[in-house]
Amino acid sequence: MDFKRITLFCGHYGSGKTNIALNYAYLLRKETEKVVIADLDIVNPYFRTGDSADDLKARDIRLIISPYAGSNVDIPALPQEMYAITDDPSLTCVIDVGGDDRGALALGRLAPAILEENNYEMLFVINGNRPLTRTVEDTVEVMREIEYAGGIPFTAIVNNTNLGRETTAEGVLASEEYAKAVSEQTGLPIKMTCAFGTVARELEGKIPHLFPLELQSKIE
């Protein structure tokens, strides 16, 4: 699998970016050593990478997380450890960026060094079933807001359109039209389409770049 040294996952709240970031880190760990997943979502999140700390430890994946994770403290600061992402080129890093433009503000601290190294992917996670990203126009608006706040341009799209446990293979297939429309309007390729468990197995051979997911422990 081809991958960059730093892969960032961003998207609207509820897009599923955290679970995708975790699964991507699991995949990278099969390809290389010294994998790190960093949680930049410091704005009162719903699900955090920290909820999977035991899973990450078992797979020998380093977790970097704000000391304010899971608290009600809203401080736009990064722990010093977070700068290992840009300071240590031996690390292969996955970054879970905060939801929407407000959550992406913390990324601005790392953006200049990430851009200078230029060995990154910035992936926009879309879910056409979320209330504020149902249309292509609304989705692209969210994308531009995140880019502006985070200071790094997106390089590709991740289609994660789902209805949780009610997701069907037919629904994921139908979402391809929405994802392609977002791709055409932004000029960005679709890097992968995500699906869980049995749905992913039903979609094998039917969708290019299918990325099967396992659920984050806390969600199960």
mmCIF file of N, CA, C and O in Angstrom, residues 17-110:
data_model
loop_
_atom_site.group_PDB
_atom_site.id
_atom_site.type_symbol
_atom_site.label_atom_id
_atom_site.label_comp_id
_atom_site.label_asym_id
_atom_site.label_seq_id
_atom_site.Cartn_x
_atom_site.Cartn_y
_atom_site.Cartn_z
ATOM 1 N N LYS A 17 -14.779 10.184 11.109
ATOM 2 C CA LYS A 17 -13.346 10.303 10.841
ATOM 3 C C LYS A 17 -12.482 9.613 11.904
ATOM 4 O O LYS A 17 -11.439 9.053 11.579
ATOM 5 N N THR A 18 -12.933 9.640 13.166
ATOM 6 C CA THR A 18 -12.131 9.034 14.224
ATOM 7 C C THR A 18 -11.992 7.532 14.021
ATOM 8 O O THR A 18 -10.893 6.972 14.128
ATOM 9 N N ASN A 19 -13.087 6.874 13.712
ATOM 10 C CA ASN A 19 -13.020 5.427 13.522
ATOM 11 C C ASN A 19 -12.197 5.069 12.283
ATOM 12 O O ASN A 19 -11.460 4.086 12.280
ATOM 13 N N ILE A 20 -12.293 5.884 11.256
ATOM 14 C CA ILE A 20 -11.500 5.636 10.047
ATOM 15 C C ILE A 20 -10.023 5.846 10.349
ATOM 16 O O ILE A 20 -9.168 5.063 9.917
ATOM 17 N N ALA A 21 -9.699 6.901 11.095
ATOM 18 C CA ALA A 21 -8.302 7.154 11.457
ATOM 19 C C ALA A 21 -7.721 5.972 12.225
ATOM 20 O O ALA A 21 -6.584 5.546 11.975
ATOM 21 N N LEU A 22 -8.488 5.418 13.144
ATOM 22 C CA LEU A 22 -8.028 4.256 13.907
ATOM 23 C C LEU A 22 -7.773 3.064 12.991
ATOM 24 O O LEU A 22 -6.731 2.414 13.068
ATOM 25 N N ASN A 23 -8.721 2.787 12.119
ATOM 26 C CA ASN A 23 -8.568 1.647 11.214
ATOM 27 C C ASN A 23 -7.393 1.846 10.254
ATOM 28 O O ASN A 23 -6.703 0.883 9.909
ATOM 29 N N TYR A 24 -7.167 3.075 9.849
ATOM 30 C CA TYR A 24 -6.047 3.355 8.954
ATOM 31 C C TYR A 24 -4.724 3.135 9.696
ATOM 32 O O TYR A 24 -3.764 2.596 9.134
ATOM 33 N N ALA A 25 -4.682 3.532 10.962
ATOM 34 C CA ALA A 25 -3.482 3.286 11.769
ATOM 35 C C ALA A 25 -3.233 1.793 11.925
ATOM 36 O O ALA A 25 -2.089 1.326 11.854
ATOM 37 N N TYR A 26 -4.305 1.011 12.128
ATOM 38 C CA TYR A 26 -4.160 -0.442 12.235
ATOM 39 C C TYR A 26 -3.557 -1.010 10.944
ATOM 40 O O TYR A 26 -2.681 -1.886 10.982
ATOM 41 N N LEU A 27 -4.036 -0.507 9.815
ATOM 42 C CA LEU A 27 -3.532 -0.980 8.523
ATOM 43 C C LEU A 27 -2.062 -0.605 8.337
ATOM 44 O O LEU A 27 -1.249 -1.436 7.908
ATOM 45 N N LEU A 28 -1.722 0.623 8.674
ATOM 46 C CA LEU A 28 -0.337 1.066 8.531
ATOM 47 C C LEU A 28 0.609 0.239 9.392
ATOM 48 O O LEU A 28 1.742 -0.033 8.989
ATOM 49 N N ARG A 29 0.123 -0.162 10.569
ATOM 50 C CA ARG A 29 0.992 -0.933 11.474
ATOM 51 C C ARG A 29 1.378 -2.280 10.861
ATOM 52 O O ARG A 29 2.413 -2.852 11.209
ATOM 53 N N LYS A 30 0.564 -2.783 9.933
ATOM 54 C CA LYS A 30 0.904 -4.023 9.243
ATOM 55 C C LYS A 30 1.994 -3.791 8.188
ATOM 56 O O LYS A 30 2.661 -4.728 7.757
ATOM 57 N N GLU A 31 2.150 -2.522 7.799
ATOM 58 C CA GLU A 31 3.091 -2.174 6.736
ATOM 59 C C GLU A 31 4.412 -1.635 7.263
ATOM 60 O O GLU A 31 5.443 -1.747 6.596
ATOM 61 N N THR A 32 4.375 -1.030 8.452
ATOM 62 C CA THR A 32 5.572 -0.350 8.940
ATOM 63 C C THR A 32 5.571 -0.293 10.466
ATOM 64 O O THR A 32 4.544 -0.498 11.109
ATOM 65 N N GLU A 33 6.749 -0.029 11.047
ATOM 66 C CA GLU A 33 6.862 0.143 12.491
ATOM 67 C C GLU A 33 6.719 1.622 12.842
ATOM 68 O O GLU A 33 6.573 2.471 11.977
ATOM 69 N N LYS A 34 6.731 1.916 14.133
ATOM 70 C CA LYS A 34 6.700 3.284 14.652
ATOM 71 C C LYS A 34 5.513 4.077 14.101
ATOM 72 O O LYS A 34 5.669 5.171 13.544
ATOM 73 N N VAL A 35 4.335 3.497 14.224
ATOM 74 C CA VAL A 35 3.103 4.182 13.826
ATOM 75 C C VAL A 35 2.557 4.958 15.014
ATOM 76 O O VAL A 35 2.515 4.465 16.146
ATOM 77 N N VAL A 36 2.136 6.179 14.745
ATOM 78 C CA VAL A 36 1.577 7.058 15.766
ATOM 79 C C VAL A 36 0.201 7.524 15.315
ATOM 80 O O VAL A 36 0.000 7.836 14.140
ATOM 81 N N ILE A 37 -0.760 7.556 16.231
ATOM 82 C CA ILE A 37 -2.029 8.205 15.948
ATOM 83 C C ILE A 37 -2.179 9.346 16.935
ATOM 84 O O ILE A 37 -1.993 9.169 18.145
ATOM 85 N N ALA A 38 -2.469 10.528 16.421
ATOM 86 C CA ALA A 38 -2.580 11.725 17.242
ATOM 87 C C ALA A 38 -3.988 12.279 17.162
ATOM 88 O O ALA A 38 -4.567 12.380 16.072
ATOM 89 N N ASP A 39 -4.540 12.621 18.309
ATOM 90 C CA ASP A 39 -5.894 13.154 18.386
ATOM 91 C C ASP A 39 -5.820 14.661 18.583
ATOM 92 O O ASP A 39 -5.485 15.138 19.660
ATOM 93 N N LEU A 40 -6.149 15.401 17.521
ATOM 94 C CA LEU A 40 -6.156 16.866 17.595
ATOM 95 C C LEU A 40 -7.538 17.397 17.947
ATOM 96 O O LEU A 40 -7.737 18.609 17.986
ATOM 97 N N ASP A 41 -8.491 16.507 18.162
ATOM 98 C CA ASP A 41 -9.859 16.926 18.417
ATOM 99 C C ASP A 41 -9.978 17.362 19.877
ATOM 100 O O ASP A 41 -10.332 16.576 20.744
ATOM 101 N N ILE A 42 -9.708 18.640 20.145
ATOM 102 C CA ILE A 42 -9.695 19.137 21.513
ATOM 103 C C ILE A 42 -10.949 19.936 21.842
ATOM 104 O O ILE A 42 -11.023 20.613 22.857
ATOM 105 N N VAL A 43 -11.966 19.854 20.976
ATOM 106 C CA VAL A 43 -13.181 20.634 21.176
ATOM 107 C C VAL A 43 -14.333 19.718 21.560
ATOM 108 O O VAL A 43 -15.128 19.309 20.735
ATOM 109 N N ASN A 44 -14.417 19.350 22.821
ATOM 110 C CA ASN A 44 -15.524 18.568 23.379
ATOM 111 C C ASN A 44 -16.067 17.515 22.421
ATOM 112 O O ASN A 44 -17.181 17.628 21.918
ATOM 113 N N PRO A 45 -15.325 16.471 22.117
ATOM 114 C CA PRO A 45 -15.713 15.494 21.106
ATOM 115 C C PRO A 45 -16.742 14.487 21.598
ATOM 116 O O PRO A 45 -16.977 14.338 22.785
ATOM 117 N N TYR A 46 -17.336 13.765 20.656
ATOM 118 C CA TYR A 46 -18.270 12.696 20.976
ATOM 119 C C TYR A 46 -17.514 11.382 21.157
ATOM 120 O O TYR A 46 -17.698 10.669 22.117
ATOM 121 N N PHE A 47 -16.675 11.029 20.205
ATOM 122 C CA PHE A 47 -15.858 9.812 20.291
ATOM 123 C C PHE A 47 -14.408 10.205 20.093
ATOM 124 O O PHE A 47 -14.091 11.044 19.271
ATOM 125 N N ARG A 48 -13.530 9.564 20.846
ATOM 126 C CA ARG A 48 -12.133 9.930 20.792
ATOM 127 C C ARG A 48 -11.273 8.712 20.508
ATOM 128 O O ARG A 48 -11.634 7.580 20.840
ATOM 129 N N THR A 49 -10.103 8.969 19.938
ATOM 130 C CA THR A 49 -9.153 7.878 19.758
ATOM 131 C C THR A 49 -8.740 7.312 21.107
ATOM 132 O O THR A 49 -8.411 6.130 21.224
ATOM 133 N N GLY A 50 -8.760 8.138 22.146
ATOM 134 C CA GLY A 50 -8.385 7.680 23.474
ATOM 135 C C GLY A 50 -9.259 6.562 23.998
ATOM 136 O O GLY A 50 -8.843 5.782 24.870
ATOM 137 N N ASP A 51 -10.481 6.458 23.478
ATOM 138 C CA ASP A 51 -11.368 5.372 23.888
ATOM 139 C C ASP A 51 -10.833 4.021 23.439
ATOM 140 O O ASP A 51 -11.276 2.975 23.941
ATOM 141 N N SER A 52 -9.903 4.027 22.481
ATOM 142 C CA SER A 52 -9.319 2.786 21.967
ATOM 143 C C SER A 52 -7.869 2.622 22.409
ATOM 144 O O SER A 52 -7.095 1.926 21.754
ATOM 145 N N ALA A 53 -7.524 3.246 23.523
ATOM 146 C CA ALA A 53 -6.129 3.212 23.989
ATOM 147 C C ALA A 53 -5.633 1.787 24.191
ATOM 148 O O ALA A 53 -4.489 1.460 23.840
ATOM 149 N N ASP A 54 -6.467 0.919 24.748
ATOM 150 C CA ASP A 54 -6.038 -0.462 24.978
ATOM 151 C C ASP A 54 -5.786 -1.198 23.661
ATOM 152 O O ASP A 54 -4.815 -1.958 23.534
ATOM 153 N N ASP A 55 -6.675 -0.981 22.677
ATOM 154 C CA ASP A 55 -6.490 -1.610 21.364
ATOM 155 C C ASP A 55 -5.199 -1.135 20.716
ATOM 156 O O ASP A 55 -4.452 -1.922 20.124
ATOM 157 N N LEU A 56 -4.930 0.149 20.808
ATOM 158 C CA LEU A 56 -3.723 0.708 20.208
ATOM 159 C C LEU A 56 -2.467 0.166 20.886
ATOM 160 O O LEU A 56 -1.490 -0.179 20.216
ATOM 161 N N LYS A 57 -2.484 0.064 22.194
ATOM 162 C CA LYS A 57 -1.340 -0.476 22.922
ATOM 163 C C LYS A 57 -1.077 -1.917 22.531
ATOM 164 O O LYS A 57 0.084 -2.327 22.344
ATOM 165 N N ALA A 58 -2.157 -2.692 22.374
ATOM 166 C CA ALA A 58 -2.007 -4.097 21.999
ATOM 167 C C ALA A 58 -1.387 -4.252 20.615
ATOM 168 O O ALA A 58 -0.712 -5.251 20.337
ATOM 169 N N ARG A 59 -1.591 -3.267 19.750
ATOM 170 C CA ARG A 59 -1.050 -3.316 18.389
ATOM 171 C C ARG A 59 0.265 -2.554 18.275
ATOM 172 O O ARG A 59 0.786 -2.377 17.172
ATOM 173 N N ASP A 60 0.787 -2.077 19.411
ATOM 174 C CA ASP A 60 2.050 -1.343 19.453
ATOM 175 C C ASP A 60 1.974 -0.079 18.600
ATOM 176 O O ASP A 60 2.882 0.224 17.826
ATOM 177 N N ILE A 61 0.869 0.654 18.755
ATOM 178 C CA ILE A 61 0.685 1.936 18.084
ATOM 179 C C ILE A 61 0.680 3.023 19.154
ATOM 180 O O ILE A 61 -0.092 2.966 20.112
ATOM 181 N N ARG A 62 1.546 3.979 18.988
ATOM 182 C CA ARG A 62 1.655 5.070 19.972
ATOM 183 C C ARG A 62 0.474 6.036 19.833
ATOM 184 O O ARG A 62 0.081 6.412 18.722
ATOM 185 N N LEU A 63 -0.081 6.445 20.961
ATOM 186 C CA LEU A 63 -1.198 7.389 20.989
ATOM 187 C C LEU A 63 -0.731 8.707 21.582
ATOM 188 O O LEU A 63 -0.147 8.744 22.665
ATOM 189 N N ILE A 64 -0.988 9.786 20.857
ATOM 190 C CA ILE A 64 -0.723 11.125 21.371
ATOM 191 C C ILE A 64 -2.060 11.835 21.480
ATOM 192 O O ILE A 64 -2.794 11.950 20.497
ATOM 193 N N ILE A 65 -2.361 12.322 22.676
ATOM 194 C CA ILE A 65 -3.674 12.904 22.906
ATOM 195 C C ILE A 65 -3.553 14.076 23.869
ATOM 196 O O ILE A 65 -2.639 14.125 24.694
ATOM 197 N N SER A 66 -4.459 15.025 23.744
ATOM 198 C CA SER A 66 -4.456 16.184 24.625
ATOM 199 C C SER A 66 -4.749 15.769 26.060
ATOM 200 O O SER A 66 -5.588 14.899 26.300
ATOM 201 N N PRO A 67 -4.094 16.378 27.026
ATOM 202 C CA PRO A 67 -4.397 16.058 28.424
ATOM 203 C C PRO A 67 -5.804 16.472 28.829
ATOM 204 O O PRO A 67 -6.302 16.055 29.866
ATOM 205 N N TYR A 68 -6.456 17.277 27.966
ATOM 206 C CA TYR A 68 -7.816 17.720 28.251
ATOM 207 C C TYR A 68 -8.852 16.842 27.578
ATOM 208 O O TYR A 68 -10.038 17.148 27.580
ATOM 209 N N ALA A 69 -8.414 15.711 27.004
ATOM 210 C CA ALA A 69 -9.332 14.809 26.314
ATOM 211 C C ALA A 69 -10.422 14.328 27.259
ATOM 212 O O ALA A 69 -10.163 13.899 28.378
ATOM 213 N N GLY A 70 -11.668 14.412 26.767
ATOM 214 C CA GLY A 70 -12.789 13.908 27.537
ATOM 215 C C GLY A 70 -13.247 14.832 28.649
ATOM 216 O O GLY A 70 -14.182 14.514 29.370
ATOM 217 N N SER A 71 -12.595 15.984 28.795
ATOM 218 C CA SER A 71 -12.999 16.936 29.817
ATOM 219 C C SER A 71 -13.833 18.033 29.177
ATOM 220 O O SER A 71 -14.028 18.073 27.969
ATOM 221 N N ASN A 72 -14.308 18.962 29.990
ATOM 222 C CA ASN A 72 -15.070 20.095 29.476
ATOM 223 C C ASN A 72 -14.195 21.324 29.292
ATOM 224 O O ASN A 72 -14.699 22.414 29.050
ATOM 225 N N VAL A 73 -12.891 21.138 29.409
ATOM 226 C CA VAL A 73 -11.973 22.260 29.256
ATOM 227 C C VAL A 73 -11.751 22.537 27.779
ATOM 228 O O VAL A 73 -11.351 21.657 27.018
ATOM 229 N N ASP A 74 -12.018 23.741 27.369
ATOM 230 C CA ASP A 74 -11.905 24.117 25.958
ATOM 231 C C ASP A 74 -10.700 25.036 25.797
ATOM 232 O O ASP A 74 -10.808 26.256 25.885
ATOM 233 N N ILE A 75 -9.516 24.445 25.611
ATOM 234 C CA ILE A 75 -8.279 25.214 25.517
ATOM 235 C C ILE A 75 -7.601 24.924 24.177
ATOM 236 O O ILE A 75 -7.263 23.782 23.892
ATOM 237 N N PRO A 76 -7.410 25.944 23.336
ATOM 238 C CA PRO A 76 -6.792 25.731 22.025
ATOM 239 C C PRO A 76 -5.291 25.562 22.113
ATOM 240 O O PRO A 76 -4.517 26.353 21.592
ATOM 241 N N ALA A 77 -4.850 24.547 22.875
ATOM 242 C CA ALA A 77 -3.422 24.314 23.065
ATOM 243 C C ALA A 77 -3.094 22.874 22.739
ATOM 244 O O ALA A 77 -3.941 21.989 22.866
ATOM 245 N N LEU A 78 -1.848 22.644 22.321
ATOM 246 C CA LEU A 78 -1.394 21.297 22.017
ATOM 247 C C LEU A 78 -0.365 20.848 23.041
ATOM 248 O O LEU A 78 0.468 21.649 23.463
ATOM 249 N N PRO A 79 -0.405 19.578 23.438
ATOM 250 C CA PRO A 79 0.653 19.077 24.314
ATOM 251 C C PRO A 79 1.972 19.071 23.559
ATOM 252 O O PRO A 79 2.002 18.893 22.332
ATOM 253 N N GLN A 80 3.079 19.261 24.271
ATOM 254 C CA GLN A 80 4.390 19.306 23.631
ATOM 255 C C GLN A 80 4.657 18.042 22.832
ATOM 256 O O GLN A 80 5.312 18.080 21.780
ATOM 257 N N GLU A 81 4.154 16.896 23.317
ATOM 258 C CA GLU A 81 4.369 15.621 22.647
ATOM 259 C C GLU A 81 3.839 15.631 21.219
ATOM 260 O O GLU A 81 4.339 14.908 20.349
ATOM 261 N N MET A 82 2.829 16.474 20.959
ATOM 262 C CA MET A 82 2.209 16.508 19.638
ATOM 263 C C MET A 82 3.199 16.937 18.555
ATOM 264 O O MET A 82 3.077 16.560 17.392
ATOM 265 N N TYR A 83 4.212 17.707 18.940
ATOM 266 C CA TYR A 83 5.169 18.207 17.954
ATOM 267 C C TYR A 83 6.126 17.126 17.459
ATOM 268 O O TYR A 83 6.882 17.348 16.508
ATOM 269 N N ALA A 84 6.069 15.939 18.060
ATOM 270 C CA ALA A 84 6.853 14.818 17.542
ATOM 271 C C ALA A 84 6.405 14.470 16.120
ATOM 272 O O ALA A 84 7.178 13.941 15.321
ATOM 273 N N ILE A 85 5.154 14.771 15.800
ATOM 274 C CA ILE A 85 4.615 14.484 14.464
ATOM 275 C C ILE A 85 5.480 15.127 13.391
ATOM 276 O O ILE A 85 5.791 14.502 12.367
ATOM 277 N N THR A 86 5.853 16.354 13.600
ATOM 278 C CA THR A 86 6.645 17.074 12.606
ATOM 279 C C THR A 86 8.142 17.036 12.887
ATOM 280 O O THR A 86 8.950 17.198 11.972
ATOM 281 N N ASP A 87 8.524 16.799 14.152
ATOM 282 C CA ASP A 87 9.941 16.854 14.504
ATOM 283 C C ASP A 87 10.679 15.532 14.305
ATOM 284 O O ASP A 87 11.911 15.519 14.188
ATOM 285 N N ASP A 88 9.938 14.421 14.271
ATOM 286 C CA ASP A 88 10.566 13.099 14.157
ATOM 287 C C ASP A 88 10.164 12.433 12.836
ATOM 288 O O ASP A 88 9.111 11.817 12.738
ATOM 289 N N PRO A 89 10.992 12.534 11.800
ATOM 290 C CA PRO A 89 10.649 11.980 10.486
ATOM 291 C C PRO A 89 10.631 10.458 10.430
ATOM 292 O O PRO A 89 10.239 9.883 9.419
ATOM 293 N N SER A 90 11.037 9.802 11.507
ATOM 294 C CA SER A 90 11.003 8.331 11.517
ATOM 295 C C SER A 90 9.611 7.799 11.825
ATOM 296 O O SER A 90 9.354 6.599 11.668
ATOM 297 N N LEU A 91 8.704 8.664 12.248
ATOM 298 C CA LEU A 91 7.356 8.247 12.608
ATOM 299 C C LEU A 91 6.435 8.256 11.395
ATOM 300 O O LEU A 91 6.542 9.122 10.518
ATOM 301 N N THR A 92 5.530 7.286 11.343
ATOM 302 C CA THR A 92 4.439 7.297 10.377
ATOM 303 C C THR A 92 3.194 7.698 11.158
ATOM 304 O O THR A 92 2.790 6.990 12.089
ATOM 305 N N CYS A 93 2.603 8.828 10.800
ATOM 306 C CA CYS A 93 1.591 9.451 11.654
ATOM 307 C C CYS A 93 0.212 9.503 11.008
ATOM 308 O O CYS A 93 0.074 9.799 9.820
ATOM 309 N N VAL A 94 -0.790 9.227 11.828
ATOM 310 C CA VAL A 94 -2.196 9.421 11.470
ATOM 311 C C VAL A 94 -2.740 10.473 12.424
ATOM 312 O O VAL A 94 -2.566 10.365 13.640
ATOM 313 N N ILE A 95 -3.397 11.501 11.877
ATOM 314 C CA ILE A 95 -3.923 12.581 12.706
ATOM 315 C C ILE A 95 -5.433 12.658 12.563
ATOM 316 O O ILE A 95 -5.965 12.777 11.460
ATOM 317 N N ASP A 96 -6.124 12.582 13.686
ATOM 318 C CA ASP A 96 -7.564 12.779 13.745
ATOM 319 C C ASP A 96 -7.795 14.243 14.078
ATOM 320 O O ASP A 96 -7.620 14.672 15.219
ATOM 321 N N VAL A 97 -8.171 15.018 13.069
ATOM 322 C CA VAL A 97 -8.349 16.457 13.235
ATOM 323 C C VAL A 97 -9.751 16.735 13.768
ATOM 324 O O VAL A 97 -10.692 16.001 13.486
ATOM 325 N N GLY A 98 -9.913 17.791 14.521
ATOM 326 C CA GLY A 98 -11.216 18.138 15.080
ATOM 327 C C GLY A 98 -12.271 18.367 14.021
ATOM 328 O O GLY A 98 -11.981 18.694 12.873
ATOM 329 N N GLY A 99 -13.531 18.202 14.405
ATOM 330 C CA GLY A 99 -14.644 18.357 13.481
ATOM 331 C C GLY A 99 -14.871 19.800 13.065
ATOM 332 O O GLY A 99 -14.738 20.722 13.870
ATOM 333 N N ASP A 100 -15.206 20.001 11.817
ATOM 334 C CA ASP A 100 -15.523 21.317 11.264
ATOM 335 C C ASP A 100 -14.361 22.295 11.383
ATOM 336 O O ASP A 100 -13.248 21.931 11.760
ATOM 337 N N ASP A 101 -14.629 23.574 11.039
ATOM 338 C CA ASP A 101 -13.553 24.553 11.013
ATOM 339 C C ASP A 101 -13.037 24.889 12.411
ATOM 340 O O ASP A 101 -11.841 25.082 12.609
ATOM 341 N N ARG A 102 -13.922 24.915 13.405
ATOM 342 C CA ARG A 102 -13.479 25.236 14.769
ATOM 343 C C ARG A 102 -12.522 24.179 15.283
ATOM 344 O O ARG A 102 -11.498 24.482 15.898
ATOM 345 N N GLY A 103 -12.841 22.926 15.036
ATOM 346 C CA GLY A 103 -11.979 21.848 15.493
ATOM 347 C C GLY A 103 -10.658 21.806 14.774
ATOM 348 O O GLY A 103 -9.656 21.316 15.309
ATOM 349 N N ALA A 104 -10.629 22.324 13.541
ATOM 350 C CA ALA A 104 -9.402 22.288 12.740
ATOM 351 C C ALA A 104 -8.416 23.381 13.110
ATOM 352 O O ALA A 104 -7.274 23.374 12.636
ATOM 353 N N LEU A 105 -8.817 24.314 13.960
ATOM 354 C CA LEU A 105 -7.924 25.421 14.305
ATOM 355 C C LEU A 105 -6.612 24.948 14.912
ATOM 356 O O LEU A 105 -5.558 25.527 14.658
ATOM 357 N N ALA A 106 -6.670 23.884 15.728
ATOM 358 C CA ALA A 106 -5.451 23.383 16.366
ATOM 359 C C ALA A 106 -4.433 22.909 15.341
ATOM 360 O O ALA A 106 -3.224 22.927 15.607
ATOM 361 N N LEU A 107 -4.889 22.484 14.175
ATOM 362 C CA LEU A 107 -3.994 22.001 13.130
ATOM 363 C C LEU A 107 -3.065 23.103 12.648
ATOM 364 O O LEU A 107 -1.951 22.828 12.180
ATOM 365 N N GLY A 108 -3.516 24.350 12.777
ATOM 366 C CA GLY A 108 -2.706 25.476 12.308
ATOM 367 C C GLY A 108 -1.339 25.538 12.954
ATOM 368 O O GLY A 108 -0.384 26.053 12.354
ATOM 369 N N ARG A 109 -1.200 24.963 14.164
ATOM 370 C CA ARG A 109 0.098 24.974 14.845
ATOM 371 C C ARG A 109 1.111 24.079 14.132
ATOM 372 O O ARG A 109 2.309 24.310 14.191
ATOM 373 N N LEU A 110 0.620 23.017 13.503
ATOM 374 C CA LEU A 110 1.494 22.050 12.838
ATOM 375 C C LEU A 110 1.581 22.260 11.330
ATOM 376 O O LEU A 110 2.479 21.733 10.677
#
